[in-house]
Tab-separated table of C-alpha atoms (C1' of nucleotides) in Angstrom:
chain	number	residue	atom	x	y	z
A	1	MET	CA	11.993	8.151	23.411
A	2	ASN	CA	12.197	4.922	23.981
A	3	THR	CA	8.082	3.787	24.120
A	4	HIS	CA	7.764	5.824	20.824
A	5	GLN	CA	11.255	3.752	19.252
A	6	LEU	CA	9.050	0.353	20.354
A	7	PHE	CA	5.710	1.607	18.305
A	8	HIS	CA	8.039	2.486	15.390
A	9	THR	CA	10.049	-0.353	15.336
A	10	ILE	CA	6.833	-2.891	15.277
A	11	HIS	CA	4.634	-0.857	13.487
A	12	GLN	CA	8.237	-0.939	10.763
A	13	LEU	CA	8.393	-4.422	11.251
A	14	SER	CA	4.833	-5.450	10.581
A	15	ARG	CA	4.763	-3.684	6.739
A	16	GLU	CA	8.097	-4.692	5.384
A	17	LEU	CA	7.242	-8.013	6.888
A	18	ALA	CA	3.849	-7.777	4.967
A	19	LYS	CA	5.328	-5.927	1.744
A	20	GLN	CA	8.240	-9.120	1.692
A	21	ALA	CA	4.946	-12.250	2.121
A	22	ASN	CA	3.226	-10.129	-0.528
A	23	HIS	CA	6.211	-10.284	-2.601
A	24	THR	CA	7.108	-13.738	-2.481
A	25	LEU	CA	3.240	-14.477	-3.032
A	26	GLN	CA	2.829	-12.414	-6.015
A	27	PRO	CA	3.642	-15.300	-8.777
A	28	PHE	CA	0.354	-16.946	-7.264
A	29	GLY	CA	-1.866	-14.174	-7.434
A	30	LEU	CA	-1.978	-13.985	-3.955
A	31	TYR	CA	-2.474	-11.413	-1.288
A	32	THR	CA	-1.326	-11.829	2.620
A	33	ALA	CA	-4.585	-11.473	3.883
A	34	GLN	CA	-5.331	-14.169	1.484
A	35	TRP	CA	-3.086	-16.709	2.124
A	36	SER	CA	-3.174	-15.636	5.964
A	37	VAL	CA	-7.181	-17.986	5.658
A	38	LEU	CA	-5.259	-20.359	2.972
A	39	PHE	CA	-3.352	-21.112	5.866
A	40	VAL	CA	-5.967	-21.159	8.557
A	41	LEU	CA	-8.346	-23.250	6.961
A	42	LYS	CA	-5.539	-25.987	6.091
A	43	GLU	CA	-4.012	-25.984	9.921
A	44	LYS	CA	-7.920	-26.614	10.858
A	45	GLY	CA	-9.603	-27.194	8.409
A	46	LYS	CA	-13.531	-25.597	7.385
A	47	MET	CA	-14.511	-22.633	9.842
A	48	THR	CA	-17.609	-20.512	9.503
A	49	GLN	CA	-16.705	-16.261	8.920
A	50	LYS	CA	-16.456	-15.953	12.743
A	51	GLU	CA	-14.149	-18.362	14.375
A	52	LEU	CA	-11.625	-17.074	11.397
A	53	CYS	CA	-12.482	-13.753	12.378
A	54	ASP	CA	-11.597	-14.440	16.068
A	55	TYR	CA	-8.711	-17.005	15.027
A	56	LEU	CA	-6.893	-13.971	13.046
A	57	ALA	CA	-7.768	-11.109	15.232
A	58	VAL	CA	-9.406	-9.101	11.856
A	59	GLU	CA	-13.190	-7.689	11.801
A	60	ALA	CA	-16.183	-8.750	9.702
A	61	PRO	CA	-15.941	-6.206	6.951
A	62	PRO	CA	-12.445	-7.516	5.801
A	63	MET	CA	-12.918	-10.985	6.294
A	64	THR	CA	-15.443	-11.109	3.833
A	65	ARG	CA	-14.080	-9.297	1.318
A	66	THR	CA	-11.452	-11.431	1.464
A	67	ILE	CA	-13.528	-14.177	1.700
A	68	GLN	CA	-15.358	-12.957	-1.684
A	69	ARG	CA	-11.811	-13.327	-3.529
A	70	LEU	CA	-10.971	-16.233	-2.397
A	71	MET	CA	-14.283	-17.165	-3.644
A	72	LYS	CA	-13.482	-15.194	-7.724
A	73	GLN	CA	-10.370	-17.447	-7.993
A	74	GLY	CA	-11.856	-20.550	-6.625
A	75	TYR	CA	-9.350	-20.962	-3.945
A	76	VAL	CA	-12.995	-21.281	-1.240
A	77	LYS	CA	-15.861	-22.367	-1.228
A	78	GLN	CA	-19.487	-20.797	1.331
A	79	VAL	CA	-21.615	-23.742	2.409
A	80	THR	CA	-24.463	-23.139	5.021
A	81	GLY	CA	-24.757	-25.362	7.577
A	82	GLU	CA	-27.287	-25.299	10.931
A	83	ASP	CA	-27.458	-22.496	11.540
A	84	ARG	CA	-28.428	-20.143	8.526
A	85	ARG	CA	-27.027	-17.150	9.551
A	86	ALA	CA	-23.587	-18.324	9.199
A	87	LYS	CA	-21.411	-19.622	6.711
A	88	ILE	CA	-19.336	-22.329	6.656
A	89	ILE	CA	-16.433	-21.835	4.949
A	90	GLU	CA	-13.606	-24.408	2.832
A	91	MET	CA	-11.173	-24.887	0.887
A	92	THR	CA	-11.299	-26.336	-2.141
A	93	GLU	CA	-9.397	-28.970	-4.508
A	94	GLN	CA	-7.899	-26.727	-6.878
A	95	SER	CA	-6.602	-24.147	-3.727
A	96	LYS	CA	-5.772	-27.969	-2.190
A	97	ALA	CA	-3.434	-28.945	-4.546
A	98	ALA	CA	-1.674	-25.529	-4.969
A	99	TYR	CA	-1.431	-25.231	-1.237
A	100	PRO	CA	2.419	-27.539	-0.602
A	101	GLU	CA	4.125	-25.076	-3.625
A	102	TRP	CA	2.553	-22.069	-1.524
A	103	GLU	CA	3.369	-23.208	1.938
A	104	ALA	CA	6.927	-24.000	0.379
A	105	ALA	CA	7.280	-20.179	-0.668
A	106	VAL	CA	6.680	-18.879	1.963
A	107	LEU	CA	8.455	-21.120	4.531
A	108	GLN	CA	11.131	-20.207	2.539
A	109	MET	CA	10.877	-16.062	2.841
A	110	ASN	CA	10.726	-16.600	5.945
A	111	ASP	CA	14.025	-19.323	6.709
A	112	ARG	CA	15.250	-16.497	4.686
A	113	LEU	CA	14.619	-13.337	6.445
A	114	LEU	CA	15.369	-15.542	9.724
A	115	ILE	CA	18.775	-15.510	8.584
A	116	GLY	CA	20.637	-13.948	11.348
A	117	VAL	CA	18.183	-14.819	13.914
A	118	SER	CA	19.170	-17.284	16.251
A	119	ASP	CA	16.740	-20.491	17.212
A	120	GLU	CA	16.420	-19.123	20.429
A	121	GLN	CA	16.311	-15.162	19.926
A	122	ARG	CA	13.312	-16.247	17.913
A	123	GLU	CA	11.828	-18.295	20.661
A	124	TYR	CA	12.483	-15.266	23.559
A	125	MET	CA	11.033	-12.208	20.992
A	126	GLN	CA	7.587	-14.927	20.238
A	127	GLN	CA	7.174	-14.843	24.137
A	128	LEU	CA	7.974	-10.995	24.746
A	129	LEU	CA	5.961	-10.105	21.555
A	130	SER	CA	3.102	-12.951	22.800
A	131	SER	CA	2.150	-11.320	26.114
A	132	TYR	CA	3.003	-7.927	25.545
A	133	LEU	CA	0.384	-8.568	23.129
A	134	MET	CA	-1.934	-9.763	25.680
A	135	ASN	CA	-1.069	-7.258	28.311
A	136	VAL	CA	-1.621	-4.185	25.237
A	137	LYS	CA	-5.202	-6.265	25.011
A	138	GLU	CA	-5.917	-6.569	28.805
A	139	ASN	CA	-4.509	-2.954	29.599
A	140	SER	CA	-6.758	-1.775	26.879
A	141	GLN	CA	-9.827	-1.660	28.617
A	142	LYS	CA	-8.909	-0.223	31.306
A	143	GLY	CA	-10.084	2.924	29.491
A	144	THR	CA	-13.178	2.614	28.837
A	145	LEU	CA	-14.105	0.116	31.844
A	146	HIS	CA	-16.161	1.556	34.334
A	147	GLU	CA	-15.752	1.376	37.273
B	1	MET	CA	4.320	-23.350	12.969
B	2	ASN	CA	6.848	-21.387	14.864
B	3	THR	CA	7.522	-18.455	11.888
B	4	HIS	CA	4.114	-18.441	11.235
B	5	GLN	CA	2.961	-18.195	14.833
B	6	LEU	CA	5.499	-15.354	14.659
B	7	PHE	CA	5.156	-12.689	11.448
B	8	HIS	CA	1.013	-13.180	12.847
B	9	THR	CA	1.725	-11.774	16.297
B	10	ILE	CA	3.919	-8.452	15.512
B	11	HIS	CA	1.162	-7.785	13.111
B	12	GLN	CA	-1.330	-7.883	15.102
B	13	LEU	CA	0.426	-6.133	17.963
B	14	SER	CA	1.026	-3.355	15.578
B	15	ARG	CA	-2.466	-3.271	14.151
B	16	GLU	CA	-3.514	-3.878	17.772
B	17	LEU	CA	-0.846	-1.045	18.897
B	18	ALA	CA	-1.961	1.130	16.200
B	19	LYS	CA	-5.868	1.144	17.057
B	20	GLN	CA	-4.644	2.346	21.172
B	21	ALA	CA	-2.734	4.957	19.074
B	22	ASN	CA	-5.639	6.760	17.151
B	23	HIS	CA	-8.062	6.353	20.225
B	24	THR	CA	-5.677	8.664	22.473
B	25	LEU	CA	-5.019	10.890	19.495
B	26	GLN	CA	-8.818	11.344	18.725
B	27	PRO	CA	-9.585	13.698	21.675
B	28	PHE	CA	-6.737	15.791	19.900
B	29	GLY	CA	-8.953	15.334	16.277
B	30	LEU	CA	-5.211	13.852	14.942
B	31	TYR	CA	-4.392	10.103	13.774
B	32	THR	CA	-1.176	7.429	14.413
B	33	ALA	CA	0.424	9.210	10.675
B	34	GLN	CA	-0.283	12.733	11.557
B	35	TRP	CA	1.083	11.946	14.976
B	36	SER	CA	4.358	10.393	14.047
B	37	VAL	CA	5.009	13.632	11.626
B	38	LEU	CA	5.215	15.968	13.881
B	39	PHE	CA	6.499	13.815	16.624
B	40	VAL	CA	9.492	13.707	14.766
B	41	LEU	CA	9.228	17.359	13.700
B	42	LYS	CA	9.529	18.257	17.361
B	43	GLU	CA	12.199	16.112	17.938
B	44	LYS	CA	14.288	16.829	14.626
B	45	GLY	CA	12.846	20.749	13.651
B	46	LYS	CA	12.126	21.298	10.513
B	47	MET	CA	12.426	18.578	8.353
B	48	THR	CA	12.171	18.401	4.053
B	49	GLN	CA	9.420	15.548	3.290
B	50	LYS	CA	12.307	13.355	1.893
B	51	GLU	CA	13.646	13.283	4.839
B	52	LEU	CA	10.373	12.819	6.734
B	53	CYS	CA	9.846	9.889	4.798
B	54	ASP	CA	13.432	8.950	5.460
B	55	TYR	CA	13.247	8.812	8.564
B	56	LEU	CA	9.859	7.312	9.152
B	57	ALA	CA	10.232	4.896	6.633
B	58	VAL	CA	6.967	5.532	4.694
B	59	GLU	CA	7.288	6.499	0.780
B	60	ALA	CA	6.292	9.648	-0.365
B	61	PRO	CA	2.479	9.450	-1.815
B	62	PRO	CA	1.270	8.503	1.998
B	63	MET	CA	3.253	11.225	3.190
B	64	THR	CA	2.141	13.420	1.245
B	65	ARG	CA	-1.619	13.441	1.922
B	66	THR	CA	-0.143	13.358	5.860
B	67	ILE	CA	1.447	16.189	5.758
B	68	GLN	CA	-1.616	18.165	3.325
B	69	ARG	CA	-3.942	17.486	6.638
B	70	LEU	CA	-1.355	18.848	8.572
B	71	MET	CA	-1.779	22.007	6.789
B	72	LYS	CA	-5.214	21.849	6.737
B	73	GLN	CA	-5.122	21.692	10.302
B	74	GLY	CA	-3.014	24.333	10.157
B	75	TYR	CA	-0.246	21.712	12.080
B	76	VAL	CA	2.815	22.139	10.145
B	77	LYS	CA	3.469	24.977	7.218
B	78	GLN	CA	5.106	24.813	3.768
B	79	VAL	CA	7.912	27.099	3.127
B	80	THR	CA	10.630	27.046	-0.323
B	81	GLY	CA	14.437	26.709	-0.062
B	82	GLU	CA	17.171	26.574	-1.947
B	83	ASP	CA	15.973	23.698	-3.545
B	84	ARG	CA	12.817	24.704	-5.196
B	85	ARG	CA	11.916	20.992	-5.794
B	86	ALA	CA	11.799	19.400	-2.234
B	87	LYS	CA	9.452	21.175	0.564
B	88	ILE	CA	10.913	22.169	3.650
B	89	ILE	CA	8.194	20.964	6.905
B	90	GLU	CA	7.827	22.932	9.986
B	91	MET	CA	5.600	22.890	12.314
B	92	THR	CA	3.263	26.573	13.374
B	93	GLU	CA	2.775	28.215	16.262
B	94	GLN	CA	-0.454	26.071	17.150
B	95	SER	CA	0.905	22.752	17.372
B	96	LYS	CA	4.047	23.769	19.331
B	97	ALA	CA	1.450	24.788	21.851
B	98	ALA	CA	-0.653	21.797	21.702
B	99	TYR	CA	2.194	19.734	21.687
B	100	PRO	CA	2.707	18.957	25.326
B	101	GLU	CA	-0.550	18.041	25.712
B	102	TRP	CA	-0.215	15.069	23.346
B	103	GLU	CA	3.259	13.811	24.363
B	104	ALA	CA	1.650	13.996	27.841
B	105	ALA	CA	-1.252	11.855	26.344
B	106	VAL	CA	0.718	9.224	24.663
B	107	LEU	CA	3.275	9.312	27.070
B	108	GLN	CA	0.177	7.891	29.317
B	109	MET	CA	-0.824	5.702	26.948
B	110	ASN	CA	2.160	3.991	25.927
B	111	ASP	CA	2.868	3.294	29.871
B	112	ARG	CA	-0.300	1.740	30.268
B	113	LEU	CA	0.600	-0.446	27.370
B	114	LEU	CA	3.113	-1.389	29.615
B	115	ILE	CA	1.698	-2.070	32.792
B	116	GLY	CA	3.774	-5.765	32.944
B	117	VAL	CA	6.657	-5.878	30.985
B	118	SER	CA	9.400	-5.043	32.796
B	119	ASP	CA	11.936	-2.624	31.511
B	120	GLU	CA	15.049	-5.142	31.067
B	121	GLN	CA	11.960	-7.065	29.074
B	122	ARG	CA	11.240	-4.002	27.086
B	123	GLU	CA	14.453	-3.021	26.167
B	124	TYR	CA	15.340	-6.656	24.920
B	125	MET	CA	12.595	-6.344	23.455
B	126	GLN	CA	13.012	-3.608	20.901
B	127	GLN	CA	16.888	-5.106	20.957
B	128	LEU	CA	15.699	-8.738	19.069
B	129	LEU	CA	13.111	-6.296	17.065
B	130	SER	CA	15.785	-3.682	15.488
B	131	SER	CA	18.282	-6.532	14.591
B	132	TYR	CA	15.443	-8.540	12.747
B	133	LEU	CA	14.392	-6.063	10.979
B	134	MET	CA	18.080	-4.787	9.868
B	135	ASN	CA	18.101	-8.572	9.051
B	136	VAL	CA	14.828	-8.452	6.858
B	137	LYS	CA	15.557	-5.066	4.460
B	138	GLU	CA	18.700	-6.909	4.297
B	139	ASN	CA	17.648	-10.015	3.019
B	140	SER	CA	15.651	-8.870	1.539
B	141	GLN	CA	17.800	-7.261	-1.513
B	142	LYS	CA	19.326	-10.756	-1.857
B	143	GLY	CA	16.637	-12.169	-3.605
B	144	THR	CA	16.313	-9.337	-5.919
B	145	LEU	CA	19.891	-9.226	-6.659
B	146	HIS	CA	22.309	-9.726	-9.911
B	147	GLU	CA	25.158	-11.521	-9.102
C	1	DT	C1'	-46.101	-18.232	21.648
C	2	DA	C1'	-44.988	-12.899	20.846
C	3	DA	C1'	-41.577	-9.527	21.370
C	4	DA	C1'	-36.806	-7.986	22.163
C	5	DT	C1'	-32.311	-8.871	22.104
C	6	DT	C1'	-28.559	-10.976	20.173
C	7	DT	C1'	-25.448	-12.874	15.682
C	8	DA	C1'	-23.314	-13.727	11.779
C	9	DG	C1'	-22.491	-10.870	8.041
C	10	DT	C1'	-22.744	-7.269	4.134
C	11	DT	C1'	-22.105	-2.343	3.009
C	12	DA	C1'	-20.958	2.149	3.288
C	13	DC	C1'	-17.098	4.646	3.919
C	14	DC	C1'	-12.856	6.451	6.692
C	15	DT	C1'	-7.952	5.415	7.999
C	16	DA	C1'	-2.612	3.575	6.895
C	17	DG	C1'	0.153	2.537	3.367
C	18	DG	C1'	2.426	0.228	-0.806
C	19	DT	C1'	3.426	0.772	-6.337
C	20	DA	C1'	3.872	3.340	-11.322
C	21	DA	C1'	3.652	6.786	-13.705
C	22	DT	C1'	4.058	11.965	-14.104
C	23	DT	C1'	5.927	16.761	-13.731
C	24	DA	C1'	9.090	20.246	-12.344
C	25	DA	C1'	14.056	20.878	-10.531
C	26	DT	C1'	18.820	19.597	-10.396
C	27	DT	C1'	22.733	17.534	-11.634
C	28	DT	C1'	26.195	15.070	-14.312
C	29	DA	C1'	27.695	13.753	-19.231
C	30	DG	C1'	29.403	15.190	-23.591
D	1	DC	C1'	26.542	24.874	-22.810
D	2	DT	C1'	23.264	21.544	-23.643
D	3	DA	C1'	20.903	16.672	-24.140
D	4	DA	C1'	20.572	12.778	-20.979
D	5	DA	C1'	19.804	11.017	-16.077
D	6	DT	C1'	18.422	11.787	-10.871
D	7	DT	C1'	15.775	13.689	-7.458
D	8	DA	C1'	11.387	15.872	-5.035
D	9	DA	C1'	6.472	15.537	-5.111
D	10	DT	C1'	2.351	14.253	-6.539
D	11	DT	C1'	-1.211	11.956	-8.829
D	12	DA	C1'	-4.213	7.790	-9.634
D	13	DC	C1'	-4.772	3.443	-7.559
D	14	DC	C1'	-4.158	-0.692	-5.211
D	15	DT	C1'	-4.401	-4.035	-0.751
D	16	DA	C1'	-5.074	-3.838	4.140
D	17	DG	C1'	-7.911	-3.349	8.448
D	18	DG	C1'	-11.120	-0.483	11.402
D	19	DT	C1'	-15.758	1.828	12.245
D	20	DA	C1'	-21.247	2.111	12.058
D	21	DA	C1'	-25.222	1.491	10.360
D	22	DC	C1'	-28.232	-2.280	8.800
D	23	DT	C1'	-29.710	-7.035	7.239
D	24	DA	C1'	-31.580	-11.023	8.524
D	25	DA	C1'	-31.568	-15.319	11.497
D	26	DA	C1'	-31.426	-17.129	16.030
D	27	DT	C1'	-32.173	-16.820	20.689
D	28	DT	C1'	-33.914	-15.014	25.370
D	29	DT	C1'	-37.534	-12.904	27.916
D	30	DA	C1'	-41.770	-11.970	29.359
DNA sequence: TAAATTTAGTTACCTAGGTAATTAATTTAG
DNA sequence: CTAAATTAATTACCTAGGTAACTAAATTTA
């Protein structure tokens, strides 16, 4: 009963947060997947698609789709670098200009959703979840390891 | 930075756990969505689709799909009751017979993924996440409330 | 250096879940 | 008792993300 419940709560919370985020981003024509890429690009500067995949822990195909969509909207541009396989992604002037407004909306949402959760609780929750995530990633490989 | 990170960790953990669960259930021809329904039916007995939706916090359309699939596999049957709008869902003899094997595999997986997380930590994590989830659901309505 | 292997990205197809609109049955008002 | 409103489920279409198979470029290896 216990472990099932934990799984279910995490899953439900993830969906609920995504729903809220999409609702918050809707006025700007953005969805959570696109927002996550823009957020990372703003923090880290230009990156290849591979680096974005690794950083966001997403497989390559969904990343391709998200980036193609961001390009269509004019929020991101692709540049070919030294390695002609890789595509370097960077924000456009347009999205750099609009970014502060998007971020403000997201931060306001985060604050609203965390009303009633103390800083300490949030901090500890982050710590527990990170450690659990690491465990899952480590222990998942044991099933497929050969000896 | 903090609240973004929390969101990201929850999302990533949810996906990683689903991936593991799908991998565990694959030999039985089941996916997580189907398993979650079978698990609830086993615990609670026969239920209408609406009750399943409420219990699992999933919208009606995905539930319709999951149930149709379970019916095709012969794991579940639909019965019309008093209220001829509602469809009552119950497990078949086939799935009742196979259930213990499925459950054993899932419990073994849960235990494996929780290696390195103490019972206390798991308990507290559950508590924090539940309280956060309740918060999110409450505070989400404030945005759309009229006064 | 030529051949084999690896790597970055894309395409096609899959599951999971959400919203909006629709249908049919049931309740509630008038 | 009839008309309006509500409710359970479905259909159609959307986003998010995953796997497998493929292409093209770069790197290893023989």
